[in-house]
Amino acid sequence: GPVVLPPEMQKKYIDIAYSKAKRLEKLIEDLFGFTKMNYGKLAMHVSKVDIVKLLGQLLEESYPNFANKGLSYELQSNVPAKMITADGNLLARLFDNLIGNAIKYMDKPKGIIQIRIKDVGDFIQVEIEDNGKGIAAKDIVYIFDRFYRTDVSRNSSKGGSGIGLSIVAATMKAHGKDFGVANKEHGVDFYFDLDAKIKS
């Protein structure tokens, strides 16, 4: 007759199938975004977005991922709210990507991810800084390039497509004045200057 697996084995295989499906979904999303971008069709749907609220919500949604790895986050802003004209979905995707990356590569206990928002008038500075192990100097110059992965063997196990940060870069170009990444003494700092009002 058919082999009957004990419940804990069934659960294990269902969990594996689920995580593979989620990874595939992410890959397809990335590829879809990348293809649209490649043809210069990064369609902007611009509306009023509260950047402080948006980041707060994304961090709350990511809470289980922080908790699972024993990490924490801190959101600092020099304003309680800040309405900007932007594509909220694209920005959500951008920050989701960076927060997810920071969580994924943080391999120390008591890791903390700091998100700082600074309203400086006609633009908003946003920084996402972790205190992980940083990015090798040879890699950091290519970090926004398509399909570039800092450590192929390690990244494939973590399910990265190598497309995410090139989509981040395209979104930033569409929204911002300046963006980049810097190695800190401990960890990595992604920083952006977002225009408060972008032209759709």
PDB file of C-alpha atoms in Angstrom:
ATOM      1  CA  GLY A   1       0.000   0.000   0.000  1.00  0.00           C
ATOM      2  CA  PRO A   2       0.958   3.671  -0.047  1.00  0.00           C
ATOM      3  CA  VAL A   3       3.646   4.848   2.376  1.00  0.00           C
ATOM      4  CA  VAL A   4       2.090   6.852   5.201  1.00  0.00           C
ATOM      5  CA  LEU A   5       4.403   9.484   6.620  1.00  0.00           C
ATOM      6  CA  PRO A   6       4.187  10.399  10.304  1.00  0.00           C
ATOM      7  CA  PRO A   7       2.600  13.861  10.879  1.00  0.00           C
ATOM      8  CA  GLU A   8       5.871  15.582  11.798  1.00  0.00           C
ATOM      9  CA  MET A   9       7.447  14.407   8.505  1.00  0.00           C
ATOM     10  CA  GLN A  10       4.366  15.566   6.594  1.00  0.00           C
ATOM     11  CA  LYS A  11       4.668  18.970   8.239  1.00  0.00           C
ATOM     12  CA  LYS A  12       8.365  19.144   7.411  1.00  0.00           C
ATOM     13  CA  TYR A  13       7.742  18.432   3.715  1.00  0.00           C
ATOM     14  CA  ILE A  14       4.805  20.868   3.564  1.00  0.00           C
ATOM     15  CA  ASP A  15       7.000  23.566   5.131  1.00  0.00           C
ATOM     16  CA  ILE A  16       9.747  22.886   2.581  1.00  0.00           C
ATOM     17  CA  ALA A  17       7.264  23.023  -0.310  1.00  0.00           C
ATOM     18  CA  TYR A  18       5.790  26.242   1.090  1.00  0.00           C
ATOM     19  CA  SER A  19       9.149  27.985   1.480  1.00  0.00           C
ATOM     20  CA  LYS A  20      10.185  26.900  -2.032  1.00  0.00           C
ATOM     21  CA  ALA A  21       6.901  28.245  -3.419  1.00  0.00           C
ATOM     22  CA  LYS A  22       7.440  31.574  -1.601  1.00  0.00           C
ATOM     23  CA  ARG A  23      10.974  31.761  -2.978  1.00  0.00           C
ATOM     24  CA  LEU A  24       9.708  31.066  -6.488  1.00  0.00           C
ATOM     25  CA  GLU A  25       7.014  33.719  -6.084  1.00  0.00           C
ATOM     26  CA  LYS A  26       9.688  36.253  -5.061  1.00  0.00           C
ATOM     27  CA  LEU A  27      11.856  35.270  -8.013  1.00  0.00           C
ATOM     28  CA  ILE A  28       8.971  35.692 -10.459  1.00  0.00           C
ATOM     29  CA  GLU A  29       8.113  39.072  -8.914  1.00  0.00           C
ATOM     30  CA  ASP A  30      11.735  40.164  -9.269  1.00  0.00           C
ATOM     31  CA  LEU A  31      11.902  38.967 -12.863  1.00  0.00           C
ATOM     32  CA  PHE A  32       8.637  40.675 -13.693  1.00  0.00           C
ATOM     33  CA  GLY A  33       9.826  43.949 -12.181  1.00  0.00           C
ATOM     34  CA  PHE A  34      13.169  43.585 -13.905  1.00  0.00           C
ATOM     35  CA  THR A  35      11.593  42.955 -17.330  1.00  0.00           C
ATOM     36  CA  LYS A  36       9.341  46.013 -17.050  1.00  0.00           C
ATOM     37  CA  MET A  37      12.323  48.056 -15.963  1.00  0.00           C
ATOM     38  CA  ASN A  38      14.459  46.722 -18.779  1.00  0.00           C
ATOM     39  CA  TYR A  39      12.042  48.108 -21.341  1.00  0.00           C
ATOM     40  CA  GLY A  40      12.021  51.454 -19.590  1.00  0.00           C
ATOM     41  CA  LYS A  41       8.479  50.896 -18.402  1.00  0.00           C
ATOM     42  CA  LEU A  42       8.853  51.427 -14.688  1.00  0.00           C
ATOM     43  CA  ALA A  43       5.250  52.635 -14.597  1.00  0.00           C
ATOM     44  CA  MET A  44       4.807  55.161 -11.833  1.00  0.00           C
ATOM     45  CA  HIS A  45       1.510  55.383  -9.971  1.00  0.00           C
ATOM     46  CA  VAL A  46       2.039  58.507  -7.974  1.00  0.00           C
ATOM     47  CA  SER A  47      -0.018  59.541  -4.966  1.00  0.00           C
ATOM     48  CA  LYS A  48       0.439  61.085  -1.521  1.00  0.00           C
ATOM     49  CA  VAL A  49       2.370  58.757   0.755  1.00  0.00           C
ATOM     50  CA  ASP A  50       3.299  59.197   4.414  1.00  0.00           C
ATOM     51  CA  ILE A  51       6.882  57.933   4.357  1.00  0.00           C
ATOM     52  CA  VAL A  52       7.090  57.642   8.181  1.00  0.00           C
ATOM     53  CA  LYS A  53       3.897  55.574   8.361  1.00  0.00           C
ATOM     54  CA  LEU A  54       4.927  53.433   5.373  1.00  0.00           C
ATOM     55  CA  LEU A  55       8.233  52.441   6.959  1.00  0.00           C
ATOM     56  CA  GLY A  56       6.575  51.866  10.346  1.00  0.00           C
ATOM     57  CA  GLN A  57       4.040  49.489   8.782  1.00  0.00           C
ATOM     58  CA  LEU A  58       6.673  47.572   6.816  1.00  0.00           C
ATOM     59  CA  LEU A  59       8.748  47.074   9.958  1.00  0.00           C
ATOM     60  CA  GLU A  60       5.713  45.831  11.880  1.00  0.00           C
ATOM     61  CA  GLU A  61       4.901  43.379   9.082  1.00  0.00           C
ATOM     62  CA  SER A  62       8.500  42.132   9.162  1.00  0.00           C
ATOM     63  CA  TYR A  63       8.418  41.653  12.940  1.00  0.00           C
ATOM     64  CA  PRO A  64       8.147  37.809  12.793  1.00  0.00           C
ATOM     65  CA  ASN A  65      11.284  37.697  10.603  1.00  0.00           C
ATOM     66  CA  PHE A  66      13.169  39.831  13.129  1.00  0.00           C
ATOM     67  CA  ALA A  67      11.874  37.798  16.081  1.00  0.00           C
ATOM     68  CA  ASN A  68      12.783  34.452  14.459  1.00  0.00           C
ATOM     69  CA  LYS A  69      16.430  35.513  14.283  1.00  0.00           C
ATOM     70  CA  GLY A  70      16.520  37.341  17.609  1.00  0.00           C
ATOM     71  CA  LEU A  71      17.025  40.680  15.879  1.00  0.00           C
ATOM     72  CA  SER A  72      15.477  44.043  16.622  1.00  0.00           C
ATOM     73  CA  TYR A  73      14.848  47.290  14.789  1.00  0.00           C
ATOM     74  CA  GLU A  74      14.651  50.951  15.607  1.00  0.00           C
ATOM     75  CA  LEU A  75      12.813  53.589  13.573  1.00  0.00           C
ATOM     76  CA  GLN A  76      13.920  57.172  14.154  1.00  0.00           C
ATOM     77  CA  SER A  77      12.375  60.190  12.465  1.00  0.00           C
ATOM     78  CA  ASN A  78      12.789  63.902  13.064  1.00  0.00           C
ATOM     79  CA  VAL A  79       9.117  64.368  12.087  1.00  0.00           C
ATOM     80  CA  PRO A  80       6.079  62.375  13.323  1.00  0.00           C
ATOM     81  CA  ALA A  81       4.660  62.153   9.776  1.00  0.00           C
ATOM     82  CA  LYS A  82       5.797  63.257   6.331  1.00  0.00           C
ATOM     83  CA  MET A  83       3.606  63.287   3.239  1.00  0.00           C
ATOM     84  CA  ILE A  84       5.496  62.961  -0.019  1.00  0.00           C
ATOM     85  CA  THR A  85       4.405  62.525  -3.624  1.00  0.00           C
ATOM     86  CA  ALA A  86       5.638  59.088  -4.663  1.00  0.00           C
ATOM     87  CA  ASP A  87       4.734  55.608  -5.871  1.00  0.00           C
ATOM     88  CA  GLY A  88       3.894  53.956  -2.544  1.00  0.00           C
ATOM     89  CA  ASN A  89       3.992  50.401  -3.940  1.00  0.00           C
ATOM     90  CA  LEU A  90       7.415  50.838  -5.509  1.00  0.00           C
ATOM     91  CA  LEU A  91       8.788  52.414  -2.344  1.00  0.00           C
ATOM     92  CA  ALA A  92       7.269  49.648  -0.204  1.00  0.00           C
ATOM     93  CA  ARG A  93       8.944  47.086  -2.436  1.00  0.00           C
ATOM     94  CA  LEU A  94      12.251  48.942  -2.236  1.00  0.00           C
ATOM     95  CA  PHE A  95      12.262  49.122   1.569  1.00  0.00           C
ATOM     96  CA  ASP A  96      10.947  45.575   1.889  1.00  0.00           C
ATOM     97  CA  ASN A  97      13.870  44.414  -0.203  1.00  0.00           C
ATOM     98  CA  LEU A  98      16.458  46.276   1.874  1.00  0.00           C
ATOM     99  CA  ILE A  99      14.961  45.297   5.237  1.00  0.00           C
ATOM    100  CA  GLY A 100      14.711  41.672   4.043  1.00  0.00           C
ATOM    101  CA  ASN A 101      18.344  41.728   2.902  1.00  0.00           C
ATOM    102  CA  ALA A 102      19.529  43.164   6.199  1.00  0.00           C
ATOM    103  CA  ILE A 103      17.665  40.429   8.111  1.00  0.00           C
ATOM    104  CA  LYS A 104      18.908  37.701   5.767  1.00  0.00           C
ATOM    105  CA  TYR A 105      22.597  38.551   6.118  1.00  0.00           C
ATOM    106  CA  MET A 106      22.603  39.461   9.780  1.00  0.00           C
ATOM    107  CA  ASP A 107      24.359  36.575  11.444  1.00  0.00           C
ATOM    108  CA  LYS A 108      25.077  37.890  14.888  1.00  0.00           C
ATOM    109  CA  PRO A 109      22.884  37.612  17.979  1.00  0.00           C
ATOM    110  CA  LYS A 110      21.355  40.886  19.183  1.00  0.00           C
ATOM    111  CA  GLY A 111      21.632  42.356  15.710  1.00  0.00           C
ATOM    112  CA  ILE A 112      19.844  45.652  15.232  1.00  0.00           C
ATOM    113  CA  ILE A 113      18.623  47.361  12.085  1.00  0.00           C
ATOM    114  CA  GLN A 114      18.244  51.122  12.360  1.00  0.00           C
ATOM    115  CA  ILE A 115      15.996  53.054  10.019  1.00  0.00           C
ATOM    116  CA  ARG A 116      16.431  56.813  10.104  1.00  0.00           C
ATOM    117  CA  ILE A 117      14.191  59.366   8.399  1.00  0.00           C
ATOM    118  CA  LYS A 118      15.252  63.001   8.240  1.00  0.00           C
ATOM    119  CA  ASP A 119      13.047  65.678   6.725  1.00  0.00           C
ATOM    120  CA  VAL A 120      15.325  68.357   5.275  1.00  0.00           C
ATOM    121  CA  GLY A 121      12.785  70.403   3.334  1.00  0.00           C
ATOM    122  CA  ASP A 122      12.443  69.584  -0.346  1.00  0.00           C
ATOM    123  CA  PHE A 123      13.836  66.102   0.159  1.00  0.00           C
ATOM    124  CA  ILE A 124      13.875  63.370   2.772  1.00  0.00           C
ATOM    125  CA  GLN A 125      16.948  61.445   3.805  1.00  0.00           C
ATOM    126  CA  VAL A 126      16.353  57.770   4.569  1.00  0.00           C
ATOM    127  CA  GLU A 127      19.003  55.428   5.944  1.00  0.00           C
ATOM    128  CA  ILE A 128      18.790  51.716   6.602  1.00  0.00           C
ATOM    129  CA  GLU A 129      21.764  50.550   8.617  1.00  0.00           C
ATOM    130  CA  ASP A 130      22.511  47.135  10.065  1.00  0.00           C
ATOM    131  CA  ASN A 131      25.303  46.023  12.353  1.00  0.00           C
ATOM    132  CA  GLY A 132      26.043  42.779  10.512  1.00  0.00           C
ATOM    133  CA  LYS A 133      29.340  41.793   8.938  1.00  0.00           C
ATOM    134  CA  GLY A 134      29.291  44.295   6.091  1.00  0.00           C
ATOM    135  CA  ILE A 135      29.923  43.810   2.381  1.00  0.00           C
ATOM    136  CA  ALA A 136      33.387  43.063   0.995  1.00  0.00           C
ATOM    137  CA  ALA A 137      35.039  46.112  -0.602  1.00  0.00           C
ATOM    138  CA  LYS A 138      35.426  44.202  -3.895  1.00  0.00           C
ATOM    139  CA  ASP A 139      31.644  43.627  -3.974  1.00  0.00           C
ATOM    140  CA  ILE A 140      30.271  46.931  -2.768  1.00  0.00           C
ATOM    141  CA  VAL A 141      31.021  48.781  -6.029  1.00  0.00           C
ATOM    142  CA  TYR A 142      28.872  46.289  -7.976  1.00  0.00           C
ATOM    143  CA  ILE A 143      26.078  45.938  -5.429  1.00  0.00           C
ATOM    144  CA  PHE A 144      23.394  47.635  -7.558  1.00  0.00           C
ATOM    145  CA  ASP A 145      24.321  45.769 -10.764  1.00  0.00           C
ATOM    146  CA  ARG A 146      21.829  43.296 -12.230  1.00  0.00           C
ATOM    147  CA  PHE A 147      22.332  39.663 -11.251  1.00  0.00           C
ATOM    148  CA  TYR A 148      25.392  40.500  -9.153  1.00  0.00           C
ATOM    149  CA  ARG A 149      25.545  38.411  -5.993  1.00  0.00           C
ATOM    150  CA  THR A 150      28.207  38.980  -3.388  1.00  0.00           C
ATOM    151  CA  ASP A 151      28.730  35.317  -2.618  1.00  0.00           C
ATOM    152  CA  VAL A 152      27.160  32.965  -5.120  1.00  0.00           C
ATOM    153  CA  SER A 153      27.417  29.820  -3.010  1.00  0.00           C
ATOM    154  CA  ARG A 154      25.938  31.532   0.020  1.00  0.00           C
ATOM    155  CA  ASN A 155      23.315  33.506  -1.851  1.00  0.00           C
ATOM    156  CA  SER A 156      21.840  30.578  -3.701  1.00  0.00           C
ATOM    157  CA  SER A 157      21.195  28.901  -0.355  1.00  0.00           C
ATOM    158  CA  LYS A 158      19.444  32.079   0.786  1.00  0.00           C
ATOM    159  CA  GLY A 159      17.318  32.197  -2.336  1.00  0.00           C
ATOM    160  CA  GLY A 160      18.474  35.524  -3.777  1.00  0.00           C
ATOM    161  CA  SER A 161      17.986  36.204  -7.469  1.00  0.00           C
ATOM    162  CA  GLY A 162      20.583  38.963  -7.675  1.00  0.00           C
ATOM    163  CA  ILE A 163      17.937  41.213  -9.233  1.00  0.00           C
ATOM    164  CA  GLY A 164      16.526  42.826  -6.109  1.00  0.00           C
ATOM    165  CA  LEU A 165      19.074  45.590  -5.667  1.00  0.00           C
ATOM    166  CA  SER A 166      19.046  46.565  -9.343  1.00  0.00           C
ATOM    167  CA  ILE A 167      15.291  47.127  -8.956  1.00  0.00           C
ATOM    168  CA  VAL A 168      16.042  49.119  -5.793  1.00  0.00           C
ATOM    169  CA  ALA A 169      18.456  51.245  -7.840  1.00  0.00           C
ATOM    170  CA  ALA A 170      15.906  51.857 -10.620  1.00  0.00           C
ATOM    171  CA  THR A 171      13.225  52.806  -8.073  1.00  0.00           C
ATOM    172  CA  MET A 172      15.636  55.206  -6.389  1.00  0.00           C
ATOM    173  CA  LYS A 173      16.587  56.819  -9.697  1.00  0.00           C
ATOM    174  CA  ALA A 174      12.897  57.383 -10.384  1.00  0.00           C
ATOM    175  CA  HIS A 175      12.264  58.887  -6.925  1.00  0.00           C
ATOM    176  CA  GLY A 176      15.403  60.465  -5.710  1.00  0.00           C
ATOM    177  CA  LYS A 177      18.283  62.821  -5.898  1.00  0.00           C
ATOM    178  CA  ASP A 178      21.032  60.582  -4.589  1.00  0.00           C
ATOM    179  CA  PHE A 179      21.458  57.074  -3.224  1.00  0.00           C
ATOM    180  CA  GLY A 180      24.212  54.686  -2.333  1.00  0.00           C
ATOM    181  CA  VAL A 181      25.659  52.176   0.076  1.00  0.00           C
ATOM    182  CA  ALA A 182      28.553  52.422   2.503  1.00  0.00           C
ATOM    183  CA  ASN A 183      30.381  50.003   4.748  1.00  0.00           C
ATOM    184  CA  LYS A 184      30.405  51.067   8.379  1.00  0.00           C
ATOM    185  CA  GLU A 185      32.749  49.837  11.082  1.00  0.00           C
ATOM    186  CA  HIS A 186      30.029  47.296  11.831  1.00  0.00           C
ATOM    187  CA  GLY A 187      27.535  46.603   9.083  1.00  0.00           C
ATOM    188  CA  VAL A 188      26.175  48.304   6.008  1.00  0.00           C
ATOM    189  CA  ASP A 189      24.385  51.603   5.500  1.00  0.00           C
ATOM    190  CA  PHE A 190      22.031  52.136   2.535  1.00  0.00           C
ATOM    191  CA  TYR A 191      21.121  55.800   2.158  1.00  0.00           C
ATOM    192  CA  PHE A 192      18.776  57.780  -0.114  1.00  0.00           C
ATOM    193  CA  ASP A 193      17.662  61.303  -0.678  1.00  0.00           C
ATOM    194  CA  LEU A 194      13.998  61.064  -1.715  1.00  0.00           C
ATOM    195  CA  ASP A 195      12.415  63.963  -3.529  1.00  0.00           C
ATOM    196  CA  ALA A 196       9.401  65.205  -1.592  1.00  0.00           C
ATOM    197  CA  LYS A 197       7.535  65.775  -4.870  1.00  0.00           C
ATOM    198  CA  ILE A 198       8.332  63.690  -7.899  1.00  0.00           C
ATOM    199  CA  LYS A 199       6.996  64.297 -11.372  1.00  0.00           C
ATOM    200  CA  SER A 200       4.860  61.401 -12.520  1.00  0.00           C
TER     201      SER A 200
END
